[in-house]
Coordinates of C-alpha atoms and ligand atoms in Angstrom, one line a residue:
X20 CA -34.2 58.8 -53.4
X21 CA -32.5 56.2 -55.6
X22 CA -33.6 52.6 -55.4
X23 CA -31.6 50.3 -53.1
X24 CA -31.6 46.7 -51.9
X25 CA -32.9 46.1 -48.4
X26 CA -31.5 43.1 -46.5
X27 CA -33.0 41.9 -43.2
X28 CA -30.7 39.3 -41.7
X29 CA -31.8 37.3 -38.6
X30 CA -28.4 37.2 -36.9
X31 CA -25.4 39.4 -36.3
X32 CA -23.2 36.9 -38.1
X33 CA -25.4 37.0 -41.2
X34 CA -25.4 40.8 -41.1
X35 CA -21.6 40.8 -41.0
X36 CA -21.4 38.4 -43.9
X37 CA -23.3 40.7 -46.3
X38 CA -21.4 43.9 -45.4
X39 CA -18.9 44.8 -48.1
X40 CA -15.5 46.2 -46.8
X41 CA -14.8 47.7 -50.3
X42 CA -18.2 49.3 -50.9
X43 CA -19.1 52.3 -48.7
X44 CA -22.6 52.4 -50.2
X45 CA -23.5 49.2 -48.4
X46 CA -24.5 50.2 -44.8
X47 CA -26.2 48.8 -41.8
X48 CA -28.9 50.7 -39.9
X49 CA -30.5 50.5 -36.4
X50 CA -33.3 53.0 -36.1
X51 CA -32.4 54.7 -39.4
X52 CA -33.1 58.2 -38.0
X53 CA -29.7 59.6 -38.9
X54 CA -29.2 57.6 -42.1
X55 CA -32.6 58.5 -43.6
X56 CA -32.0 62.2 -43.1
X57 CA -28.7 61.8 -45.0
X58 CA -30.5 59.8 -47.8
X59 CA -33.3 62.4 -48.1
X60 CA -30.7 65.2 -48.3
X61 CA -29.0 63.3 -51.1
X62 CA -25.6 63.1 -49.2
X63 CA -25.8 59.3 -49.0
X64 CA -27.1 57.0 -51.7
X65 CA -26.9 53.4 -50.7
X66 CA -26.9 50.4 -53.0
X67 CA -27.7 48.1 -50.1
X68 CA -29.1 48.8 -46.6
X69 CA -28.8 46.1 -44.0
X70 CA -31.4 46.4 -41.2
X71 CA -30.1 45.1 -37.8
X72 CA -33.6 45.1 -36.3
X73 CA -34.1 41.4 -36.9
X74 CA -30.9 40.1 -35.3
X75 CA -30.8 38.2 -32.0
X76 CA -32.9 39.9 -29.3
X77 CA -30.0 39.8 -26.8
X78 CA -28.4 42.7 -28.7
X79 CA -31.3 44.9 -27.6
X80 CA -31.0 44.1 -23.8
X81 CA -29.1 45.3 -20.8
X82 CA -27.4 42.7 -18.6
X83 CA -25.2 43.0 -15.5
X84 CA -21.5 42.1 -15.3
X85 CA -20.3 40.3 -12.1
X86 CA -18.3 43.5 -11.3
X87 CA -21.4 45.7 -11.4
X88 CA -20.9 46.9 -15.0
X89 CA -23.7 47.4 -17.4
X90 CA -23.6 45.5 -20.7
X91 CA -25.9 47.3 -23.1
X92 CA -26.8 45.7 -26.5
X93 CA -26.1 48.1 -29.3
X94 CA -29.6 47.6 -30.7
X95 CA -31.4 48.9 -27.7
X96 CA -33.6 51.9 -28.5
X97 CA -32.9 55.1 -26.6
X98 CA -36.4 54.9 -25.1
X99 CA -35.9 51.3 -23.8
X100 CA -32.5 52.3 -22.4
X101 CA -34.1 55.2 -20.4
X102 CA -36.7 52.8 -19.0
X103 CA -34.3 50.1 -17.9
X104 CA -34.3 49.9 -14.0
X105 CA -30.6 48.8 -13.9
X106 CA -29.6 51.8 -15.9
X107 CA -31.7 54.2 -13.7
X108 CA -30.0 52.8 -10.6
X109 CA -26.4 52.4 -11.7
X110 CA -26.0 55.2 -14.2
X111 CA -28.8 57.7 -13.7
X112 CA -26.9 60.4 -15.7
X113 CA -27.7 58.4 -18.8
X114 CA -31.5 58.6 -18.0
X115 CA -31.2 62.2 -17.2
X116 CA -29.5 63.0 -20.5
X117 CA -32.1 61.0 -22.4
X118 CA -34.9 63.2 -21.1
X119 CA -34.0 66.0 -23.5
X120 CA -32.4 64.0 -26.2
X121 CA -34.5 64.8 -29.3
X122 CA -38.2 63.7 -29.0
X123 CA -39.9 60.5 -28.1
X124 CA -40.6 59.6 -31.8
X125 CA -36.8 59.6 -32.5
X126 CA -35.9 57.9 -29.1
X127 CA -38.5 55.1 -29.8
X128 CA -36.6 53.9 -32.8
X129 CA -33.0 55.3 -32.6
X130 CA -30.5 52.7 -31.2
X131 CA -27.5 53.3 -29.0
X132 CA -25.2 51.7 -31.6
X133 CA -26.4 54.0 -34.3
X134 CA -26.1 57.0 -32.0
X135 CA -22.5 56.2 -31.4
X136 CA -21.5 55.1 -34.9
X137 CA -23.0 58.3 -36.5
X138 CA -20.4 60.3 -34.6
X139 CA -22.2 63.7 -34.9
X140 CA -20.3 65.8 -32.4
X141 CA -23.6 67.3 -31.2
X142 CA -24.9 64.0 -29.9
X143 CA -25.8 64.0 -26.2
X144 CA -24.7 60.5 -25.0
X145 CA -21.1 60.3 -26.3
X146 CA -19.8 62.9 -23.7
X147 CA -21.8 61.2 -21.0
X148 CA -20.4 57.7 -21.9
X149 CA -16.9 59.0 -22.1
X150 CA -17.2 60.6 -18.6
X151 CA -18.5 57.3 -17.3
X152 CA -15.5 55.5 -18.8
X153 CA -17.6 53.4 -21.1
X154 CA -16.3 51.1 -23.8
X155 CA -17.7 49.6 -27.0
X156 CA -17.4 46.0 -28.2
X157 CA -17.3 45.6 -31.9
X158 CA -17.9 42.6 -34.2
X159 CA -16.4 41.8 -37.6
X160 CA -16.0 38.5 -39.5
X161 CA -12.4 38.5 -38.3
X162 CA -13.3 38.8 -34.6
X163 CA -14.2 41.4 -32.0
X164 CA -12.4 44.1 -30.1
X165 CA -13.1 46.4 -27.2
X166 CA -12.2 50.1 -27.3
X167 CA -13.0 53.1 -25.2
X168 CA -15.9 55.3 -26.5
X169 CA -13.3 58.1 -26.4
X170 CA -11.2 56.2 -28.9
X171 CA -14.1 55.1 -31.1
X172 CA -14.9 58.8 -31.9
X173 CA -11.9 60.0 -34.0
X174 CA -13.3 63.2 -35.6
X175 CA -16.1 65.1 -37.2
X176 CA -18.6 62.3 -38.1
X177 CA -15.6 59.9 -38.0
X178 CA -15.1 56.7 -36.0
X179 CA -12.4 54.1 -35.7
X180 CA -14.8 51.4 -37.0
X181 CA -13.6 49.5 -40.1
X182 CA -16.1 49.5 -43.0
X183 CA -17.1 45.9 -42.2
X184 CA -17.1 46.3 -38.4
X185 CA -20.2 46.8 -36.2
X186 CA -20.8 47.9 -32.6
X187 CA -22.4 45.0 -30.8
X188 CA -22.3 46.1 -27.2
X189 CA -21.6 49.1 -24.9
X190 CA -20.0 48.5 -21.5
X191 CA -20.4 51.0 -18.7
X192 CA -18.1 50.1 -15.8
X193 CA -19.3 50.0 -12.2
X194 CA -19.9 53.5 -11.0
X195 CA -19.4 52.7 -7.3
X196 CA -17.8 55.8 -5.7
X197 CA -18.4 58.0 -8.7
X198 CA -21.0 60.7 -9.2
X199 CA -21.9 62.1 -12.6
X200 CA -23.9 64.9 -14.3
X201 CA -24.6 66.2 -17.7
X202 CA -25.6 69.7 -18.6
X203 CA -27.1 70.3 -22.0
X204 CA -27.3 74.0 -23.1
X205 CA -29.6 74.8 -25.9
X206 CA -30.6 78.1 -27.5
X207 CA -34.1 77.0 -28.6
X208 CA -36.2 74.2 -27.1
X209 CA -34.8 72.2 -24.2
X210 CA -34.8 69.1 -26.5
X211 CA -33.1 70.8 -29.4
X212 CA -29.5 69.9 -30.4
X213 CA -27.1 71.2 -27.8
X214 CA -25.1 74.4 -28.2
X215 CA -22.8 73.0 -25.6
X216 CA -22.7 69.8 -23.7
X217 CA -20.7 69.2 -20.5
X218 CA -20.4 65.8 -18.8
X219 CA -18.6 65.3 -15.5
X220 CA -17.8 62.2 -13.5
X221 CA -16.2 62.6 -10.0
X222 CA -14.8 60.0 -7.8
X223 CA -15.4 61.4 -4.3
X224 CA -16.2 60.7 -0.7
X225 CA -18.6 63.7 -0.9
X226 CA -16.0 66.2 0.1
X227 CA -12.6 65.7 -1.5
X228 CA -12.4 64.8 -5.2
X229 CA -10.1 61.8 -5.8
X230 CA -10.5 61.6 -9.6
X231 CA -12.3 63.3 -12.3
X232 CA -13.4 63.0 -16.0
X233 CA -14.6 66.3 -17.6
X234 CA -15.9 66.2 -21.2
X235 CA -17.1 69.0 -23.4
X236 CA -19.1 68.5 -26.6
X237 CA -21.1 70.1 -29.4
X238 CA -18.5 72.8 -29.8
X239 CA -15.5 70.7 -30.9
X240 CA -14.9 68.2 -33.7
X241 CA -15.6 65.3 -31.3
X242 CA -16.3 65.1 -27.5
X243 CA -13.2 66.3 -25.8
X244 CA -11.8 65.5 -22.3
X245 CA -10.1 68.4 -20.7
X246 CA -7.0 67.2 -18.7
X247 CA -6.3 70.6 -17.2
X248 CA -9.7 70.7 -15.6
X249 CA -9.4 67.2 -14.4
X250 CA -6.0 68.1 -12.8
X251 CA -7.6 71.2 -11.2
X252 CA -10.3 68.9 -9.7
X253 CA -8.1 66.1 -8.4
X254 CA -7.5 66.4 -4.7
X255 CA -9.7 69.5 -4.4
X256 CA -12.4 70.3 -1.9
X257 CA -15.0 72.2 -3.7
X258 CA -15.4 75.9 -3.1
X259 CA -16.4 78.9 -5.2
X260 CA -12.7 79.7 -5.8
X261 CA -12.0 76.1 -7.1
X262 CA -15.0 76.2 -9.4
X263 CA -13.9 79.6 -10.8
X264 CA -10.5 78.0 -11.5
X265 CA -12.2 75.1 -13.2
X266 CA -14.1 77.5 -15.5
X267 CA -10.9 79.4 -16.4
X268 CA -9.0 76.1 -17.0
X269 CA -11.7 74.9 -19.3
X270 CA -11.8 77.9 -21.5
X271 CA -8.0 78.1 -21.6
X272 CA -7.7 74.5 -22.9
X273 CA -10.7 74.0 -25.1
X274 CA -10.7 75.6 -28.6
X275 CA -14.4 75.9 -29.3
X276 CA -15.9 76.4 -32.7
X277 CA -19.2 78.2 -33.6
X278 CA -22.1 76.8 -35.5
X279 CA -25.8 77.4 -36.1
X280 CA -26.4 77.0 -32.4
X281 CA -24.1 79.7 -31.2
X282 CA -20.8 81.5 -32.0
X283 CA -17.5 80.3 -30.6
X284 CA -17.4 83.3 -28.2
X285 CA -20.8 82.5 -26.9
X286 CA -20.0 78.9 -26.3
X287 CA -16.7 79.8 -24.6
X288 CA -18.6 82.0 -22.2
X289 CA -21.1 79.2 -21.6
X290 CA -18.3 76.9 -20.8
X291 CA -16.7 79.4 -18.4
X292 CA -19.9 79.7 -16.4
X293 CA -21.3 76.1 -16.6
X294 CA -18.1 74.1 -16.0
X295 CA -18.3 74.8 -12.3
X296 CA -22.1 74.3 -12.3
X297 CA -21.7 70.9 -13.9
X298 CA -19.2 69.9 -11.1
X299 CA -21.7 71.0 -8.4
X300 CA -24.5 69.1 -10.2
X301 CA -22.3 65.9 -10.2
X302 CA -21.5 66.4 -6.5
X303 CA -25.2 66.7 -5.7
X304 CA -26.1 63.6 -7.7
Ligands
FAD409 C1 -35.4 65.4 -35.4 C2 -34.1 64.9 -34.8 C3 -33.6 65.5 -33.6 C4 -32.5 65.0 -33.0 N1 -32.0 65.6 -31.8 C5 -31.0 65.1 -31.2 C6 -30.6 65.6 -29.9 O1 -31.1 66.6 -29.4 N2 -29.5 65.0 -29.3 C7 -28.9 63.9 -29.8 O2 -28.0 63.4 -29.2 N3 -29.3 63.4 -31.0 C8 -30.3 63.9 -31.7 N4 -30.7 63.4 -32.8 C9 -29.9 62.3 -33.4 C10 -30.3 60.9 -33.0 O3 -29.9 60.7 -31.7 C11 -29.7 60.0 -34.0 O4 -30.3 60.1 -35.2 C12 -29.9 58.5 -33.5 O5 -29.3 58.3 -32.2 C13 -29.2 57.6 -34.5 O6 -29.5 56.2 -34.1 P1 -30.1 55.3 -35.2 O7 -30.2 53.9 -34.6 O8 -31.4 55.8 -35.8 O9 -28.9 55.4 -36.3 P2 -29.0 55.0 -37.9 O10 -29.6 56.1 -38.6 O11 -29.6 53.6 -38.0 O12 -27.5 54.8 -38.2 C14 -26.6 55.9 -38.1 C15 -25.2 55.5 -38.5 O13 -24.7 54.5 -37.7 C16 -24.4 53.3 -38.5 N5 -24.8 52.2 -37.6 C17 -26.1 52.0 -37.0 N6 -26.0 51.0 -36.2 C18 -24.7 50.6 -36.1 C19 -24.0 49.5 -35.4 N7 -24.6 48.8 -34.5 N8 -22.7 49.4 -35.6 C20 -22.0 50.2 -36.5 N9 -22.6 51.2 -37.2 C21 -24.0 51.3 -37.0 C22 -25.2 53.4 -39.7 O14 -24.6 52.7 -40.8 C23 -25.2 54.9 -40.0 O15 -23.9 55.3 -40.5 C24 -31.8 63.9 -33.5 C25 -32.3 63.2 -34.7 C26 -33.4 63.7 -35.3 C27 -34.0 63.0 -36.5

C-alpha cells in the first residue's frame, strides 16, 4: 500500500472542509471494510483518508421523528443498528436482513453510510431500504439535500453523491400499515454475498394488497424496482395463481446478469420461484 495522510476530524463540518471536490484520491471512510479491500487490491490509492469515526456522536444514533419515522445516523455500525429496539419494533425487516449480512466482525465496524455509499449491487440493505421507501440526507459545504435511496444508487458502484458530499442520515418513513420481507439467496454459506436478493413491502389490511414495492438485487447493476410486479400485486388478494403471475411478471421484466454467484439463467429461475415466496413472507410478517 502506498503511504497516505490520515485525517481525524472531530465534526462533520470539519470533515466536509477537508474533502477535495477536485481530487478523487481524497476519500472519507466509516468502517473502512470496503475501502481497505480496494486499497489492498490496489484499485484505490488514496492521498488522504478522512475518518468519520470521531465526528459528533449523534451521527451514530437512531432517533424517532414525530410521524413515527426512524432517523438513523450514517455512522451507526450495522451491529448497533441491528440491536436498536426502535428499529426492531418499527422496521424488523432491517434486523432480519442484518442477521446474514456478512459476519459479526464486519458488522461491528461497517457503517450504514459506508454501506450505501459503496453502491456494490450485491449489498443486502439497499433493496430493503428501497422497499421501505427510505431516503438519505446528505451534507456538503454548500448545504444538504434529501433523496430517495433508489435515486442515490445510480449504477454499478455509482451514486448520485458529488465528490464533496457525504451521507449524514437515513430516514425510514413510518411503516404503519405496511409489512415487509427480505429473502437472501446464497449458493455457499447463509452469510455469503447474495446470489439474488428480493425485498418486498406491502400495504395491506392482511387480505387485499393496496400498494406494493418489489425490489430485486444482486443480479442487476443496481437494486431494481419492478413496476409490473407491483401492478400485479395492487388490489390483489393473494392466491397461488396470483403468486405464480407475480413470478412470471418478475422474470419478464428483470434482465438479470450472471456473476461468480450464479449464471443469469439460474438467477432468473430463482426469481421466478422466490418472488411469490417473498410476498408470502411479507404478508406473514
Ligand atoms: C468479508 C466481507 C463480507 C461481506 N459480505 C457482505 C454481505 O454478505 N452482504 C452485504 O450487504 N455486504 C457485505 N459486505 C460488505 C459490507 O457490508 C461493506 O463493506 C460495508 O457495509 C461498508 O461500510 P463501511 O462503513 O466499512 O464503508 P467504508 O469502507 O468506510 O466506505 C465505503 C465507501 O463509502 C464511502 N463512505 C463511507 N462513509 C460515507 C458517508 N457517510 N458518506 C459518503 N460516503 C461514505 C467511502 O469513501 C467509500 O467509498 C462484506 C464485506 C466484507 C469485508
